[in-house]
mmCIF file of C-alpha atoms in Angstrom:
data_model
loop_
_atom_site.group_PDB
_atom_site.id
_atom_site.type_symbol
_atom_site.label_atom_id
_atom_site.label_comp_id
_atom_site.label_asym_id
_atom_site.label_seq_id
_atom_site.Cartn_x
_atom_site.Cartn_y
_atom_site.Cartn_z
ATOM 1 C CA MET A 1 152.630 134.413 171.739
ATOM 2 C CA LEU A 2 151.122 131.749 169.047
ATOM 3 C CA PHE A 3 154.642 129.743 168.017
ATOM 4 C CA ARG A 4 154.552 130.946 164.185
ATOM 5 C CA SER A 5 154.406 127.803 161.391
ATOM 6 C CA ALA A 6 154.819 128.140 157.728
ATOM 7 C CA VAL A 7 153.774 126.284 155.242
ATOM 8 C CA VAL A 8 155.563 126.742 151.440
ATOM 9 C CA VAL A 9 154.820 124.121 148.301
ATOM 10 C CA LYS A 10 155.530 124.700 145.081
ATOM 11 C CA THR A 11 152.143 125.983 143.585
ATOM 12 C CA LEU A 12 148.707 126.338 144.806
ATOM 13 C CA THR A 13 147.169 126.411 141.105
ATOM 14 C CA GLY A 14 146.872 123.665 138.510
ATOM 15 C CA ASP A 15 147.680 120.994 141.179
ATOM 16 C CA VAL A 16 145.341 119.812 143.410
ATOM 17 C CA PHE A 17 147.452 117.748 145.389
ATOM 18 C CA GLN A 18 149.754 120.314 146.474
ATOM 19 C CA LEU A 19 146.870 122.491 147.114
ATOM 20 C CA LYS A 20 144.538 120.359 149.827
ATOM 21 C CA MET A 21 148.566 119.077 151.027
ATOM 22 C CA ALA A 22 149.132 122.754 151.664
ATOM 23 C CA GLU A 23 145.799 123.339 153.419
ATOM 24 C CA SER A 24 145.228 120.194 155.740
ATOM 25 C CA ALA A 25 149.168 121.094 156.703
ATOM 26 C CA ARG A 26 147.459 125.142 157.713
ATOM 27 C CA ASP A 27 144.969 123.730 159.086
ATOM 28 C CA LYS A 28 146.276 121.430 161.299
ATOM 29 C CA ALA A 29 148.888 123.306 162.715
ATOM 30 C CA ILE A 30 145.564 126.306 163.332
ATOM 31 C CA GLU A 31 143.722 123.358 164.949
ATOM 32 C CA LEU A 32 146.612 122.973 167.419
ATOM 33 C CA GLY A 33 146.213 126.353 168.247
ATOM 34 C CA ALA A 34 149.395 127.573 166.037
ATOM 35 C CA ASP A 35 149.620 130.627 164.076
ATOM 36 C CA ALA A 36 150.109 129.441 160.159
ATOM 37 C CA GLU A 37 150.155 130.776 156.973
ATOM 38 C CA ILE A 38 151.210 129.029 153.343
ATOM 39 C CA TYR A 39 153.435 130.151 150.617
ATOM 40 C CA GLN A 40 153.969 129.308 147.219
ATOM 41 C CA ALA A 41 156.820 129.419 144.990
ATOM 42 C CA GLY A 42 154.044 130.015 142.432
ATOM 43 C CA GLY A 43 155.386 127.217 139.901
ATOM 44 C CA GLN A 44 156.718 123.471 139.239
ATOM 45 C CA THR A 45 160.544 124.399 138.468
ATOM 46 C CA ALA A 46 160.716 127.819 140.721
ATOM 47 C CA VAL A 47 163.696 126.585 142.626
ATOM 48 C CA GLN A 48 165.212 130.232 144.137
ATOM 49 C CA LYS A 49 161.286 131.470 144.318
ATOM 50 C CA MET A 50 161.059 128.641 147.065
ATOM 51 C CA VAL A 51 164.532 129.835 148.339
ATOM 52 C CA SER A 52 163.748 133.423 149.412
ATOM 53 C CA ILE A 53 160.574 132.424 150.497
ATOM 54 C CA ILE A 54 162.978 130.297 152.950
ATOM 55 C CA GLU A 55 165.384 133.184 153.869
ATOM 56 C CA ASP A 56 162.546 135.668 154.681
ATOM 57 C CA LEU A 57 161.140 133.446 156.856
ATOM 58 C CA ILE A 58 164.025 132.923 158.143
ATOM 59 C CA VAL A 59 164.106 137.428 158.893
ATOM 60 C CA LYS A 60 160.842 136.826 160.471
ATOM 61 C CA LYS A 61 161.990 134.118 162.926
ATOM 62 C CA VAL A 62 159.119 131.124 162.192
ATOM 63 C CA ASP A 63 158.947 128.588 164.543
ATOM 64 C CA ILE A 64 158.550 125.635 162.110
ATOM 65 C CA ILE A 65 158.684 125.690 158.364
ATOM 66 C CA LEU A 66 156.407 122.764 156.549
ATOM 67 C CA ILE A 67 157.555 122.531 153.154
ATOM 68 C CA SER A 68 157.843 120.503 150.142
ATOM 69 C CA PRO A 69 160.785 121.264 148.453
ATOM 70 C CA LEU A 70 161.294 121.465 144.848
ATOM 71 C CA ASP A 71 164.821 120.648 144.264
ATOM 72 C CA SER A 72 166.945 118.007 146.983
ATOM 73 C CA LYS A 73 170.516 120.133 147.044
ATOM 74 C CA ALA A 74 169.510 123.697 145.876
ATOM 75 C CA VAL A 75 167.357 124.017 149.956
ATOM 76 C CA VAL A 76 170.269 122.770 151.592
ATOM 77 C CA PRO A 77 172.267 125.999 151.824
ATOM 78 C CA VAL A 78 168.687 127.342 153.349
ATOM 79 C CA PHE A 79 168.120 124.906 155.260
ATOM 80 C CA LYS A 80 171.111 125.121 157.410
ATOM 81 C CA GLN A 81 171.101 128.328 157.773
ATOM 82 C CA ALA A 82 167.022 128.008 159.147
ATOM 83 C CA LYS A 83 169.281 125.653 161.994
ATOM 84 C CA GLU A 84 171.280 127.547 162.854
ATOM 85 C CA ALA A 85 168.085 129.697 163.632
ATOM 86 C CA GLY A 86 166.267 128.164 165.745
ATOM 87 C CA ILE A 87 163.716 127.133 163.395
ATOM 88 C CA ILE A 88 162.449 123.269 162.936
ATOM 89 C CA ILE A 89 162.273 121.927 159.734
ATOM 90 C CA VAL A 90 159.856 119.271 158.367
ATOM 91 C CA CYS A 91 159.419 117.583 154.946
ATOM 92 C CA MET A 92 156.670 116.410 153.076
ATOM 93 C CA ASP A 93 156.122 114.498 150.111
ATOM 94 C CA GLN A 94 159.866 115.563 148.846
ATOM 95 C CA THR A 95 162.597 115.315 150.983
ATOM 96 C CA ALA A 96 166.240 117.798 151.155
ATOM 97 C CA GLU A 97 169.755 116.102 150.981
ATOM 98 C CA GLY A 98 171.366 116.297 153.980
ATOM 99 C CA ASP A 99 169.877 116.094 157.814
ATOM 100 C CA ASP A 100 169.166 119.214 158.411
ATOM 101 C CA PHE A 101 165.276 118.830 158.595
ATOM 102 C CA VAL A 102 163.644 116.897 161.626
ATOM 103 C CA THR A 103 161.643 114.773 159.594
ATOM 104 C CA PHE A 104 159.836 113.501 156.020
ATOM 105 C CA ILE A 105 156.390 112.693 155.647
ATOM 106 C CA SER A 106 155.295 111.102 152.460
ATOM 107 C CA THR A 107 153.782 109.138 150.234
ATOM 108 C CA ASP A 108 156.079 105.947 148.959
ATOM 109 C CA ASN A 109 156.740 106.790 145.494
ATOM 110 C CA TYR A 110 158.879 103.978 144.632
ATOM 111 C CA SER A 111 155.990 101.531 145.914
ATOM 112 C CA ALA A 112 153.469 103.676 144.078
ATOM 113 C CA ALA A 113 154.648 103.497 140.992
ATOM 114 C CA THR A 114 155.857 99.988 140.808
ATOM 115 C CA LEU A 115 152.183 99.766 141.249
ATOM 116 C CA GLY A 116 151.691 101.478 138.210
ATOM 117 C CA ALA A 117 154.492 98.853 136.737
ATOM 118 C CA GLU A 118 152.231 96.156 137.172
ATOM 119 C CA TYR A 119 148.836 98.014 135.827
ATOM 120 C CA ALA A 120 150.816 98.234 132.452
ATOM 121 C CA LYS A 121 151.929 94.975 132.349
ATOM 122 C CA GLU A 122 148.887 94.117 132.820
ATOM 123 C CA VAL A 123 146.849 96.388 130.088
ATOM 124 C CA LEU A 124 149.789 95.852 127.697
ATOM 125 C CA GLY A 125 149.831 91.776 128.287
ATOM 126 C CA GLY A 126 153.592 92.249 128.593
ATOM 127 C CA LYS A 127 155.033 93.361 125.846
ATOM 128 C CA GLY A 128 155.106 96.951 124.207
ATOM 129 C CA ASN A 129 156.477 99.945 123.631
ATOM 130 C CA ILE A 130 156.735 102.437 126.487
ATOM 131 C CA LEU A 131 156.907 106.081 127.337
ATOM 132 C CA VAL A 132 157.725 107.707 129.673
ATOM 133 C CA VAL A 133 156.952 111.800 131.012
ATOM 134 C CA GLU A 134 159.364 112.367 134.000
ATOM 135 C CA GLY A 135 159.280 115.430 136.897
ATOM 136 C CA ALA A 136 161.312 117.792 136.891
ATOM 137 C CA PRO A 137 165.376 117.411 137.238
ATOM 138 C CA GLY A 138 166.122 117.772 140.733
ATOM 139 C CA SER A 139 163.139 115.921 142.259
ATOM 140 C CA SER A 140 163.080 113.234 144.807
ATOM 141 C CA VAL A 141 159.657 112.936 144.315
ATOM 142 C CA GLY A 142 159.791 112.654 140.572
ATOM 143 C CA ASP A 143 163.228 109.997 140.924
ATOM 144 C CA GLN A 144 161.557 108.079 142.770
ATOM 145 C CA ARG A 145 158.589 107.484 140.555
ATOM 146 C CA ARG A 146 160.709 107.087 137.527
ATOM 147 C CA ASP A 147 162.690 104.232 138.549
ATOM 148 C CA GLY A 148 159.704 102.958 140.641
ATOM 149 C CA PHE A 149 157.645 102.640 137.299
ATOM 150 C CA LYS A 150 161.157 101.596 134.756
ATOM 151 C CA GLU A 151 162.110 99.312 136.669
ATOM 152 C CA ASN A 152 159.470 97.322 137.121
ATOM 153 C CA VAL A 153 157.646 97.217 134.163
ATOM 154 C CA VAL A 154 160.141 95.751 131.929
ATOM 155 C CA LYS A 155 161.117 92.216 134.288
ATOM 156 C CA ASP A 156 160.151 88.951 133.529
ATOM 157 C CA THR A 157 158.195 90.589 130.050
ATOM 158 C CA GLU A 158 158.851 91.842 126.555
ATOM 159 C CA ILE A 159 158.164 95.556 127.479
ATOM 160 C CA LYS A 160 160.650 98.113 126.125
ATOM 161 C CA ILE A 161 161.091 101.752 127.632
ATOM 162 C CA VAL A 162 161.673 103.239 123.834
ATOM 163 C CA GLY A 163 161.746 106.967 125.300
ATOM 164 C CA SER A 164 162.190 108.652 129.223
ATOM 165 C CA GLN A 165 161.928 112.756 128.792
ATOM 166 C CA SER A 166 161.362 115.232 131.524
ATOM 167 C CA GLY A 167 158.495 116.998 130.733
ATOM 168 C CA PHE A 168 158.998 119.789 134.305
ATOM 169 C CA TRP A 169 155.946 119.173 136.023
ATOM 170 C CA ALA A 170 154.257 121.010 133.422
ATOM 171 C CA ASN A 171 151.895 120.643 130.597
ATOM 172 C CA ASP A 172 153.695 122.972 128.109
ATOM 173 C CA LYS A 173 156.946 121.070 129.051
ATOM 174 C CA ALA A 174 155.037 117.575 128.801
ATOM 175 C CA MET A 175 153.030 118.068 125.607
ATOM 176 C CA GLU A 176 156.883 119.173 123.974
ATOM 177 C CA ALA A 177 158.869 115.847 125.246
ATOM 178 C CA THR A 178 155.406 113.375 124.351
ATOM 179 C CA GLU A 179 155.813 115.047 121.162
ATOM 180 C CA ASN A 180 160.292 114.427 120.765
ATOM 181 C CA MET A 181 159.566 111.086 121.424
ATOM 182 C CA LEU A 182 156.792 110.192 119.148
ATOM 183 C CA GLN A 183 158.261 111.724 116.569
ATOM 184 C CA ALA A 184 161.400 109.359 117.324
ATOM 185 C CA ASN A 185 159.916 106.294 118.532
ATOM 186 C CA PRO A 186 156.086 106.270 116.480
ATOM 187 C CA ASP A 187 155.322 102.450 117.578
ATOM 188 C CA VAL A 188 154.177 103.388 121.282
ATOM 189 C CA ASP A 189 151.434 101.414 123.342
ATOM 190 C CA LEU A 190 151.115 103.664 126.832
ATOM 191 C CA ILE A 191 152.784 106.176 128.012
ATOM 192 C CA PHE A 192 153.583 106.361 131.374
ATOM 193 C CA SER A 193 153.298 110.217 133.144
ATOM 194 C CA CYS A 194 155.181 110.442 136.911
ATOM 195 C CA SER A 195 152.050 113.113 137.339
ATOM 196 C CA ASP A 196 148.926 113.304 136.592
ATOM 197 C CA VAL A 197 149.527 117.077 136.629
ATOM 198 C CA MET A 198 151.610 116.323 133.318
ATOM 199 C CA VAL A 199 148.415 114.217 131.131
ATOM 200 C CA GLY A 200 146.978 117.872 129.667
ATOM 201 C CA GLY A 201 150.210 118.250 127.441
ATOM 202 C CA ILE A 202 150.668 114.392 126.934
ATOM 203 C CA LEU A 203 147.098 113.955 125.729
ATOM 204 C CA GLU A 204 147.471 117.639 123.373
ATOM 205 C CA ALA A 205 150.598 115.957 122.292
ATOM 206 C CA ILE A 206 149.060 112.910 120.705
ATOM 207 C CA LYS A 207 145.915 114.705 119.755
ATOM 208 C CA LEU A 208 147.964 116.352 116.957
ATOM 209 C CA GLY A 209 150.272 113.672 116.406
ATOM 210 C CA ALA A 210 148.217 113.144 113.121
ATOM 211 C CA ASP A 211 150.723 111.083 111.732
ATOM 212 C CA PHE A 212 150.736 107.897 114.005
ATOM 213 C CA ASP A 213 147.203 107.500 114.687
ATOM 214 C CA ASP A 214 146.081 104.885 112.157
ATOM 215 C CA GLN A 215 149.924 102.777 112.980
ATOM 216 C CA ARG A 216 148.649 102.732 116.993
ATOM 217 C CA GLY A 217 144.829 102.132 117.743
ATOM 218 C CA ASP A 218 144.112 101.868 121.339
ATOM 219 C CA PHE A 219 146.399 103.594 123.202
ATOM 220 C CA ARG A 220 146.768 104.200 126.974
ATOM 221 C CA GLN A 221 148.382 106.436 129.118
ATOM 222 C CA VAL A 222 148.789 106.351 132.893
ATOM 223 C CA ALA A 223 149.810 108.634 135.060
ATOM 224 C CA PHE A 224 151.039 108.802 139.329
ATOM 225 C CA SER A 225 148.921 110.158 141.754
ATOM 226 C CA HIS A 226 145.015 110.388 141.713
ATOM 227 C CA CYS A 227 143.530 109.828 137.717
ATOM 228 C CA PHE A 228 143.925 107.123 135.082
ATOM 229 C CA PHE A 229 143.607 108.660 131.644
ATOM 230 C CA GLU A 230 143.236 106.537 128.786
ATOM 231 C CA THR A 231 142.328 107.383 124.274
ATOM 232 C CA GLU A 232 142.020 106.157 121.094
ATOM 233 C CA ALA A 233 143.944 107.891 118.713
#
């Protein structure tokens, strides 16, 4: 009987990283002789759907669940149930609270965001105003990226963080957060996004903010993951 593995991620659409991570985990499991299937919560904040998927996998009696948790706290009870059922849990990209998973595989998000902070210091010449578009509340990855950037970009500089709001890993929410922050803080030089999945919404908010155009001139946008965007307002 084949070893049964399940790969559970946030979404397979609009997030290239999640898609590639899921496919790589599935393909490696198959290469090692296991039966593997991908499951998606269907959204960057679909926490309850992800919990339901894990509950179903417990009923199906899979052997291992490789998962990128949407919320580090919400999965704790269902992780405990899975462990009690003899299912191995491996966290990918995002971790969870408790000790019911066997290991955690991830980018060092805090250190990587620190690199983004150093880049922002360089392009701003050590002074300026920055807005931060955060990830979803409860996301360990989002928290680490936010903290890594915010704590380091202000060190030994005249840079100020003048606004920081959640974009919930979604373009529409990121656009709304950016619009709100720009209205409150029109004198902004750079926006840092905790993921490139929100950049489209951020840039749309900048584009629609015609009232600010004459004030800003060159305007920079730095995003975490694999993309860098720069635009002139």
